[in-house]
Tab-separated table of C-alpha atoms in Angstrom:
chain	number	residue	atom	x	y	z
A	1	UNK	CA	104.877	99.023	85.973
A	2	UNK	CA	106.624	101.658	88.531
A	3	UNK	CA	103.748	103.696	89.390
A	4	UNK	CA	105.675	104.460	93.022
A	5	UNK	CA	106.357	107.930	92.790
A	6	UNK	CA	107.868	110.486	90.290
A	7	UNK	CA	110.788	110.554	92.515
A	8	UNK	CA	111.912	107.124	91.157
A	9	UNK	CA	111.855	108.077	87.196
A	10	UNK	CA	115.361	108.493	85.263
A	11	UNK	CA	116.475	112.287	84.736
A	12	UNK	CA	114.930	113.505	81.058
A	13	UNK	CA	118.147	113.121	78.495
A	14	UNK	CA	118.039	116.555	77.664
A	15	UNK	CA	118.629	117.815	81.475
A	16	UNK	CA	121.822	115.438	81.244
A	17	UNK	CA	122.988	116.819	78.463
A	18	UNK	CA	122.853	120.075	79.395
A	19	UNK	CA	124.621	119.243	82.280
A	20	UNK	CA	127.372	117.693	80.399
A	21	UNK	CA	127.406	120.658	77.913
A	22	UNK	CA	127.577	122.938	81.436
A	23	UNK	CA	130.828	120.937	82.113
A	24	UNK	CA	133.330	122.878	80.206
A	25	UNK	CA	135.621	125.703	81.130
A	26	UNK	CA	135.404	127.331	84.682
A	27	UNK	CA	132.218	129.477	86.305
A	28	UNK	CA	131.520	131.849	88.772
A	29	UNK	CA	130.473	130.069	92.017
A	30	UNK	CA	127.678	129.853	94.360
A	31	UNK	CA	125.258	131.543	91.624
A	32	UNK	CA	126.810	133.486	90.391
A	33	UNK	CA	127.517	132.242	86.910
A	34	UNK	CA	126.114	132.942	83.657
A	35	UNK	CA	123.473	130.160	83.468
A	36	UNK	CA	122.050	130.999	86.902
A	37	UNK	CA	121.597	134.226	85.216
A	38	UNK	CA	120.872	133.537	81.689
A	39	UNK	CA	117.702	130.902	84.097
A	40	UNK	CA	116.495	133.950	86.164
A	41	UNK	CA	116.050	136.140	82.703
A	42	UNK	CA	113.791	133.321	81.210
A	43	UNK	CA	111.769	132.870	84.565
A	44	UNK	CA	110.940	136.880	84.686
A	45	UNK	CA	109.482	135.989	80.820
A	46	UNK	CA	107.887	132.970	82.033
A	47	UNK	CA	106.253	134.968	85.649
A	48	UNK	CA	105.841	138.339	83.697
A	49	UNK	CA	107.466	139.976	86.385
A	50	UNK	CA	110.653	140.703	88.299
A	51	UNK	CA	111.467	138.196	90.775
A	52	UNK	CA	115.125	136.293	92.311
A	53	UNK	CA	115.890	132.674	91.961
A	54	UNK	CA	118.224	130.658	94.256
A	55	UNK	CA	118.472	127.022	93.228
A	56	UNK	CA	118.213	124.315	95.543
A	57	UNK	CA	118.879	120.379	95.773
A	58	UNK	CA	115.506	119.349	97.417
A	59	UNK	CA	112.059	120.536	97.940
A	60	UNK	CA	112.415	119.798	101.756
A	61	UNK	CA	115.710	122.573	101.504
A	62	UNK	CA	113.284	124.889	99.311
A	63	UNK	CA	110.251	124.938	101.302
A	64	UNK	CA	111.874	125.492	104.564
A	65	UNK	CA	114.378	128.084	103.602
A	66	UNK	CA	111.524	129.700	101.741
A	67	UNK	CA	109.482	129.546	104.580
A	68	UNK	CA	112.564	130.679	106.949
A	69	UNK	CA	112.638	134.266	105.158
A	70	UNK	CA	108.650	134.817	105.249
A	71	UNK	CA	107.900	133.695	108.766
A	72	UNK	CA	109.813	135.084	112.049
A	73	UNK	CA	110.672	132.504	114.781
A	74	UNK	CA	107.077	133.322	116.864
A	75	UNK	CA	105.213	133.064	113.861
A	76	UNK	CA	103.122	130.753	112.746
A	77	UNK	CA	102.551	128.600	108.756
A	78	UNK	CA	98.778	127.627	108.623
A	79	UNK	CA	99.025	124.872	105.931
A	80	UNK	CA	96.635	121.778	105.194
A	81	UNK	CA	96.963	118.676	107.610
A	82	UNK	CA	98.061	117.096	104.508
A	83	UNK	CA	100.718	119.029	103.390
A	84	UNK	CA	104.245	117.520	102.958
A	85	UNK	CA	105.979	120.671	105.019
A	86	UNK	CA	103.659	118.688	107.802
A	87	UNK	CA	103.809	115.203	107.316
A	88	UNK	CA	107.137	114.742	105.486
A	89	UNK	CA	109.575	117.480	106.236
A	90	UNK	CA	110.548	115.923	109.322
A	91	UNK	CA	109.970	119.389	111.062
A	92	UNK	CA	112.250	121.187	108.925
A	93	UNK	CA	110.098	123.957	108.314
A	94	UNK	CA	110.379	124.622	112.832
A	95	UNK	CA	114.071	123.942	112.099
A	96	UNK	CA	114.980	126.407	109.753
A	97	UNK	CA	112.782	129.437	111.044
A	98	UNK	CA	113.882	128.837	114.310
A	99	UNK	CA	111.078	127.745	116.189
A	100	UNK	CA	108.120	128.708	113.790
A	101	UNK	CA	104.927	126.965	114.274
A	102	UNK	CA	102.515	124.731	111.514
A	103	UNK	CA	98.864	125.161	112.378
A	104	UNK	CA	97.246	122.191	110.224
A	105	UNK	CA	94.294	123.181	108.754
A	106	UNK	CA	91.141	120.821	107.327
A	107	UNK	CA	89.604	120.699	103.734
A	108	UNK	CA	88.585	118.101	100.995
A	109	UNK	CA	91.253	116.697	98.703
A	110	UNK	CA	93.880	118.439	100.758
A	111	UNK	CA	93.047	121.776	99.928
A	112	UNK	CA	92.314	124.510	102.728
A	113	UNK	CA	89.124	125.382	102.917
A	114	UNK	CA	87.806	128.715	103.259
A	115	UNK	CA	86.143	127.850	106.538
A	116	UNK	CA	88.718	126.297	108.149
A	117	UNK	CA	91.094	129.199	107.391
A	118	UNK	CA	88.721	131.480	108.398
A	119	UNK	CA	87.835	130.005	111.427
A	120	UNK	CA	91.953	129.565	112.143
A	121	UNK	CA	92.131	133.493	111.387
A	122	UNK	CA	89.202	134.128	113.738
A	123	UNK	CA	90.830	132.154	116.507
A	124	UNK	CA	94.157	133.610	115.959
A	125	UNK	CA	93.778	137.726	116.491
A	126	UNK	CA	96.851	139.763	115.366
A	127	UNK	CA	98.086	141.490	118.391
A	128	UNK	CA	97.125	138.375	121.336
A	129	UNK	CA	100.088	137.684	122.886
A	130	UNK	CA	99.460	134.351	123.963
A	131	UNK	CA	99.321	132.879	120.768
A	132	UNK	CA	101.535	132.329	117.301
A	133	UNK	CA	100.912	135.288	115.296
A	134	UNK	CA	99.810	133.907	111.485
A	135	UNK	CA	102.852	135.180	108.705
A	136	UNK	CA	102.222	132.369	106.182
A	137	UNK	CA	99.662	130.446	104.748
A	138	UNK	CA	101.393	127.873	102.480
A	139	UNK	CA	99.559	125.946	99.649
A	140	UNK	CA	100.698	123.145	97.638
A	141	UNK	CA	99.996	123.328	93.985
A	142	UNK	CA	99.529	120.081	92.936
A	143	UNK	CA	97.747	119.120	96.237
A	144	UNK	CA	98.794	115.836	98.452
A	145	UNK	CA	95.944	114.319	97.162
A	146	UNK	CA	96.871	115.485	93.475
A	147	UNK	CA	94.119	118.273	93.472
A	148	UNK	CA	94.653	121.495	92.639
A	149	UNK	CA	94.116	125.153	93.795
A	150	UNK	CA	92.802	127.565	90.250
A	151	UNK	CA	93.670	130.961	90.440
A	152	UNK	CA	90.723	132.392	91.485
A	153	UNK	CA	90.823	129.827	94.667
A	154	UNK	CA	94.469	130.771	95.679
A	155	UNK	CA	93.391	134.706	95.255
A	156	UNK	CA	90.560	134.219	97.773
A	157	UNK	CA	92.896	132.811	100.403
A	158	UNK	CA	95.652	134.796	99.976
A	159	UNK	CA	93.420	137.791	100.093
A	160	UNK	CA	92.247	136.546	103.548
A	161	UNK	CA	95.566	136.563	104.757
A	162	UNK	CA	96.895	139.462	103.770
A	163	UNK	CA	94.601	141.027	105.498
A	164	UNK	CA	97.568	140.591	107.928
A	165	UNK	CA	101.619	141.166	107.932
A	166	UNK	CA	101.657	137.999	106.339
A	167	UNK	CA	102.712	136.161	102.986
A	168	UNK	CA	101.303	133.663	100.908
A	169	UNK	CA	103.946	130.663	100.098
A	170	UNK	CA	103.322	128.014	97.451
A	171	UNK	CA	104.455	124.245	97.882
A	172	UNK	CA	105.549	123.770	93.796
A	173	UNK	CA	106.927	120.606	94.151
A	174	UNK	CA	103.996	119.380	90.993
A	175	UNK	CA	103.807	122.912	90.243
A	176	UNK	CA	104.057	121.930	86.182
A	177	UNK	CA	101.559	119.119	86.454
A	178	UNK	CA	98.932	121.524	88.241
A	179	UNK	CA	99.801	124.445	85.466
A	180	UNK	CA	98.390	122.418	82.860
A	181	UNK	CA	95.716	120.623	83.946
A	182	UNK	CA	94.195	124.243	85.202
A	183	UNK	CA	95.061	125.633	81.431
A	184	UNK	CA	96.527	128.573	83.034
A	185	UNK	CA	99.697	130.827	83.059
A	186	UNK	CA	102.439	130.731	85.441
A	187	UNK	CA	101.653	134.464	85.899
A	188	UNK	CA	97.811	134.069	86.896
A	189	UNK	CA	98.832	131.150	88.949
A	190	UNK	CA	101.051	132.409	91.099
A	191	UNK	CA	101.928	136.277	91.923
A	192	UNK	CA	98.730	137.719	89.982
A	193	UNK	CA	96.422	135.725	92.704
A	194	UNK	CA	98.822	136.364	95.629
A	195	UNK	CA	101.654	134.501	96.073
A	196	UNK	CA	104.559	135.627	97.889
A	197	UNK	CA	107.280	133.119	97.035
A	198	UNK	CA	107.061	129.802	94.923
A	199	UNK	CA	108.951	126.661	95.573
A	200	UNK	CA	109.656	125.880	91.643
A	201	UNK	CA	110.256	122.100	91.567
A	202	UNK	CA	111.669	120.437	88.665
A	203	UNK	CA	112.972	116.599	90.627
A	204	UNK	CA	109.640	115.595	90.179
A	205	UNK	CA	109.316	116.079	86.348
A	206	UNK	CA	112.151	115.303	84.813
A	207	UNK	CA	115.444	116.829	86.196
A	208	UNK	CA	118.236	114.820	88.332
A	209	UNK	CA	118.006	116.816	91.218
A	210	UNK	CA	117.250	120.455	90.554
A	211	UNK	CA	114.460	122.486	92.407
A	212	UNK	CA	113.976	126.746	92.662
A	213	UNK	CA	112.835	129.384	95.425
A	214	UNK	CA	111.487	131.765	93.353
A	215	UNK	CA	110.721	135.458	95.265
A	216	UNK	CA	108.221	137.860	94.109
A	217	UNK	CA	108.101	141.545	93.890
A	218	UNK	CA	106.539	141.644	97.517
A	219	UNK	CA	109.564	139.824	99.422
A	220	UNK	CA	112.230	140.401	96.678
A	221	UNK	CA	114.123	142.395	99.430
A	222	UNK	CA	114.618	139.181	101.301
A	223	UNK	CA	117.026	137.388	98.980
A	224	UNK	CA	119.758	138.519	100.260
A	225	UNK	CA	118.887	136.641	103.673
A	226	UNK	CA	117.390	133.948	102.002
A	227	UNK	CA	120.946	133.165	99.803
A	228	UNK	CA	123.073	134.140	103.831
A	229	UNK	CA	120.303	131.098	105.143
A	230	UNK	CA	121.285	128.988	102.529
A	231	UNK	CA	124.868	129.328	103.230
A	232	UNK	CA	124.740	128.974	106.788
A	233	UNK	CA	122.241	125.627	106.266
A	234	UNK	CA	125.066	124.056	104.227
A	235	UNK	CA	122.759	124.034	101.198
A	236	UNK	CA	124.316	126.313	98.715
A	237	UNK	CA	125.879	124.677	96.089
A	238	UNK	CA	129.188	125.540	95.026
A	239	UNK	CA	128.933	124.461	91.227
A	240	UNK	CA	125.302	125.737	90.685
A	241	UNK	CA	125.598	126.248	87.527
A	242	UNK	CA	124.864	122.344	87.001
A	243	UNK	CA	121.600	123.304	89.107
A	244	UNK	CA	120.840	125.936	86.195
A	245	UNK	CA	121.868	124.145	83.610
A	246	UNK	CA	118.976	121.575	84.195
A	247	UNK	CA	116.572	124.277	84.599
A	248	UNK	CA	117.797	125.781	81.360
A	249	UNK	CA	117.047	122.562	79.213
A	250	UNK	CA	114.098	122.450	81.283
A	251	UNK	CA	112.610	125.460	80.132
A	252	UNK	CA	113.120	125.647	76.765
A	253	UNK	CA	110.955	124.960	73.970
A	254	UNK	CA	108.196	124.696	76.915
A	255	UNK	CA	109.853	120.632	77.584
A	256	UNK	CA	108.615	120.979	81.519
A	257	UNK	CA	105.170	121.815	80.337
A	258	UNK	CA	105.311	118.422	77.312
A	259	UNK	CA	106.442	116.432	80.171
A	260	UNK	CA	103.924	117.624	83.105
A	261	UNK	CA	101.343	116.973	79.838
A	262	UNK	CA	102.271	113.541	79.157
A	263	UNK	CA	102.211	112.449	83.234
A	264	UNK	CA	98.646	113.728	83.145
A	265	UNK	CA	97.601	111.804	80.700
A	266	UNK	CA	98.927	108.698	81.890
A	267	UNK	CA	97.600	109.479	85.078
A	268	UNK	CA	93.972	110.432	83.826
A	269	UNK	CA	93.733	107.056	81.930
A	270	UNK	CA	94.636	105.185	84.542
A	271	UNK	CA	92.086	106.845	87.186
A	272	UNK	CA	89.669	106.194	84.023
A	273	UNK	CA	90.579	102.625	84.048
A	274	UNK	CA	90.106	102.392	87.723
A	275	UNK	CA	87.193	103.971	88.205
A	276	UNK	CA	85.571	101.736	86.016
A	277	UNK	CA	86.528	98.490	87.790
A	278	UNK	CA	83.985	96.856	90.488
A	279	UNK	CA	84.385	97.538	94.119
A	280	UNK	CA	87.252	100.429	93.343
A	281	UNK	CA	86.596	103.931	94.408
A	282	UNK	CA	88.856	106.973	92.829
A	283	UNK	CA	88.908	109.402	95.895
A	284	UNK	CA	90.450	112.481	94.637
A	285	UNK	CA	89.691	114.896	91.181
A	286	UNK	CA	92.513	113.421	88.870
A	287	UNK	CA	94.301	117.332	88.381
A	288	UNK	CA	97.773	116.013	87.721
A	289	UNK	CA	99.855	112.537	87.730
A	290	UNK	CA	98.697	111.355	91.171
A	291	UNK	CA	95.869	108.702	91.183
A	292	UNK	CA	94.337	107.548	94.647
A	293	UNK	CA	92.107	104.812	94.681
A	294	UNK	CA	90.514	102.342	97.293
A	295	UNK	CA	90.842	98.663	95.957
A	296	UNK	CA	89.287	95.307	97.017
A	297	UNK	CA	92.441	93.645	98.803
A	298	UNK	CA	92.489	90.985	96.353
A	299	UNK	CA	92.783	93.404	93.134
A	300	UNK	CA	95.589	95.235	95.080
A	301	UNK	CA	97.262	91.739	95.984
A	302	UNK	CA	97.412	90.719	92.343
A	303	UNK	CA	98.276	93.667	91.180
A	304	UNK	CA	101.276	93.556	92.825
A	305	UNK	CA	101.834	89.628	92.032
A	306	UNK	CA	102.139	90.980	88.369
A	307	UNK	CA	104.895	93.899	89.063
A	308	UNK	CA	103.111	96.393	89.614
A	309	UNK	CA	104.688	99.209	91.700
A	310	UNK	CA	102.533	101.471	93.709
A	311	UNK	CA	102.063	103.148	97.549
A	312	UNK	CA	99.898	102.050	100.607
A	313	UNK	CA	98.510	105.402	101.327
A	314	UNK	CA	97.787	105.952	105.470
A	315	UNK	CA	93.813	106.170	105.277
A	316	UNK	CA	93.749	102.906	103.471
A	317	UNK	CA	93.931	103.817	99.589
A	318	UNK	CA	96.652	103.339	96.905
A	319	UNK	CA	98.534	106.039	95.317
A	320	UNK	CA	99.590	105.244	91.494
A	321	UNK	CA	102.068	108.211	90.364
A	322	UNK	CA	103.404	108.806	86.932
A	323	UNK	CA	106.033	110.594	85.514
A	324	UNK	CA	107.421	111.950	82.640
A	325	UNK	CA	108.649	108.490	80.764
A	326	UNK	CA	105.233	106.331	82.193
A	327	UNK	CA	104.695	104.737	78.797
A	328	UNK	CA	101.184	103.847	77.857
A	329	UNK	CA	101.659	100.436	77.615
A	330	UNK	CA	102.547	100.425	81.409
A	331	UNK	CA	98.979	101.815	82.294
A	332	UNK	CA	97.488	99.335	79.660
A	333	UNK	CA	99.383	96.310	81.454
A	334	UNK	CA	98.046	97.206	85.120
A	335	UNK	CA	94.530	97.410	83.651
A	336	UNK	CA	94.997	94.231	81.847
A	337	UNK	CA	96.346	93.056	85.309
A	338	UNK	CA	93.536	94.296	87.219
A	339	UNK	CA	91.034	92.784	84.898
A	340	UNK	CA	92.166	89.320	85.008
């Protein structure tokens, strides 16, 4: 009963395959190889639009060097006080820009809310030299707290902030998991309601270790820097085509969207299960495979005294994540736990 964290779940078996099947004969490096290629035809088809890809290894190394091309060194990110380029990055974002600086910004569910970023705009005037001028307002799709923007909700903030020289950057770390629990497409989810550049994640639902910046139309020119930033970071892998490969399998036959489907479901009867149980309070809308609940001490201490695996969020509650291979029968055994 590993409900811990997608991070811990085995690589799908058609990701390693395709890895293995990559392993043959010799490839163009850095990129520039024919599955890197074959990947950023499919993605156009799956955004509806022209865009560049550069694979990374982490979503720490995607969101920062995303976030190093969209916002100059005296700039500054608004994002929510929740995000994980705030609490979790261990101030890479600052690193890799240079000196760019994360305004933390308030809303339910950790997701911005329209008067907080207003009020952030109104204190921040374009032109005041004694402040940090605002080029990015990041969101993460699936929220910390596993909620999750819709389209119409990231086009009102991103139409706020491009009211400035600014760009709108999205966190996709759960990107699949928020996708279809809205019942949207990638297109109307991303570019179509104003996003600059998604971070594509794939670790987190199923692959080994295999995660995408993804540039749009608006800052397509910057991929050249973006790929000279990798470089110079030490984050460009040599044998990408491995990275590719992943995404390949990945994409095909829609298998990111089954497995971001099946997560949900485990996760959404789970919070059912939960929210059902005396004393225990499910905090957050249940839009993907995070479940955060407050428990009665006791239910959380036998919980655990029957296997189950699960995080000690800061304000108090328990996070229960599943992934792509949480089994029913795993959910069903921490309910029977929980009811005993």
């Amino acid at each position: 009963m590993n409900f811990l964290s997608d991070t811990t779940a085995p690589a799908h078996p058609a990701l390693i395959e395709a890895i293995a099947a990559a392993n043959t004969g010799f490839e163009a490096s850095y990129g520039a190889d024919t599955i890197s290629r074959r990947v950023e035809a499919r993605l156009k088809d799956i955004f509806e639009t022209d865009l560049k890809v550069l694979f990374a290894v982490s979503g720490t190394a995607s969101n920062a060097l995303a976030l190093s091309v969209l916002c100059p060194n005296h700039g500054a990110i608004l994002c929510h006080d929740e995000a994980h380029i705030h609490r979790d990055e261990r101030g890479a974002p600052e690193f890799f820009t240079g000196g760019g600086k994360l305004i933390p910004l308030e809303g339910d569910h950790a997701r911005i809310s329209l008067a907080s970023l207003d009020q952030a705009l109104a204190e921040i005037p374009e032109g005041f030299v004694h402040s940090s001028p605002v080029r990015v307002l990041s969101l993460s799709n699936l929220t910390e707290s596993g909620s999750a923007y819709s389209p119409s909700e990231v086009a009102e903030r991103a139409e706020r902030v491009h009211r400035r020289p600014a760009f709108v950057h999205m966190d996709g770390a759960r990107f699949a998991n928020a996708l279809v629990s809205l019942g949207c497409s990638p297109a109307e989810l991303t570019w179509k309601a104003g996003v600059d550049a998604l971070c594509f994640g794939a670790t987190k639902n199923g692959a080994l270790g295999a995660e995408a910046v993804i540039l749009f139309p608006p800052v397509i020119d910057r991929f050249e820097e973006l790929q000279a930033r990798q470089k110079r970071a030490g984050h460009m892998a040599p044998k990408m085509r491995f990275l590719a490969a992943q995404f390949e399998a990945w994409l095909a036959d829609d298998l990111w969207l089954d497995l971001a489907r099946s997560a949900n479901a485990r996760a959404r009867a789970l919070s059912e299960g939960l929210g059902v149980l005396d004393g225990v309070e499910v905090l957050h809308p249940v839009k993907g495979n995070e479940v955060f609940a407050r428990l009665p001490e006791a239910l959380g201490d036998r919980l655990k005294a029957a296997g189950a695996g699960f995080y000690q969020w800061p304000d108090g509650s328990c996070r229960f994540v599943t992934s792509w291979c949480t089994e029913e029968a795993e959910v069903e055994a921490l309910l029977a736990a929980a009811q005993d």
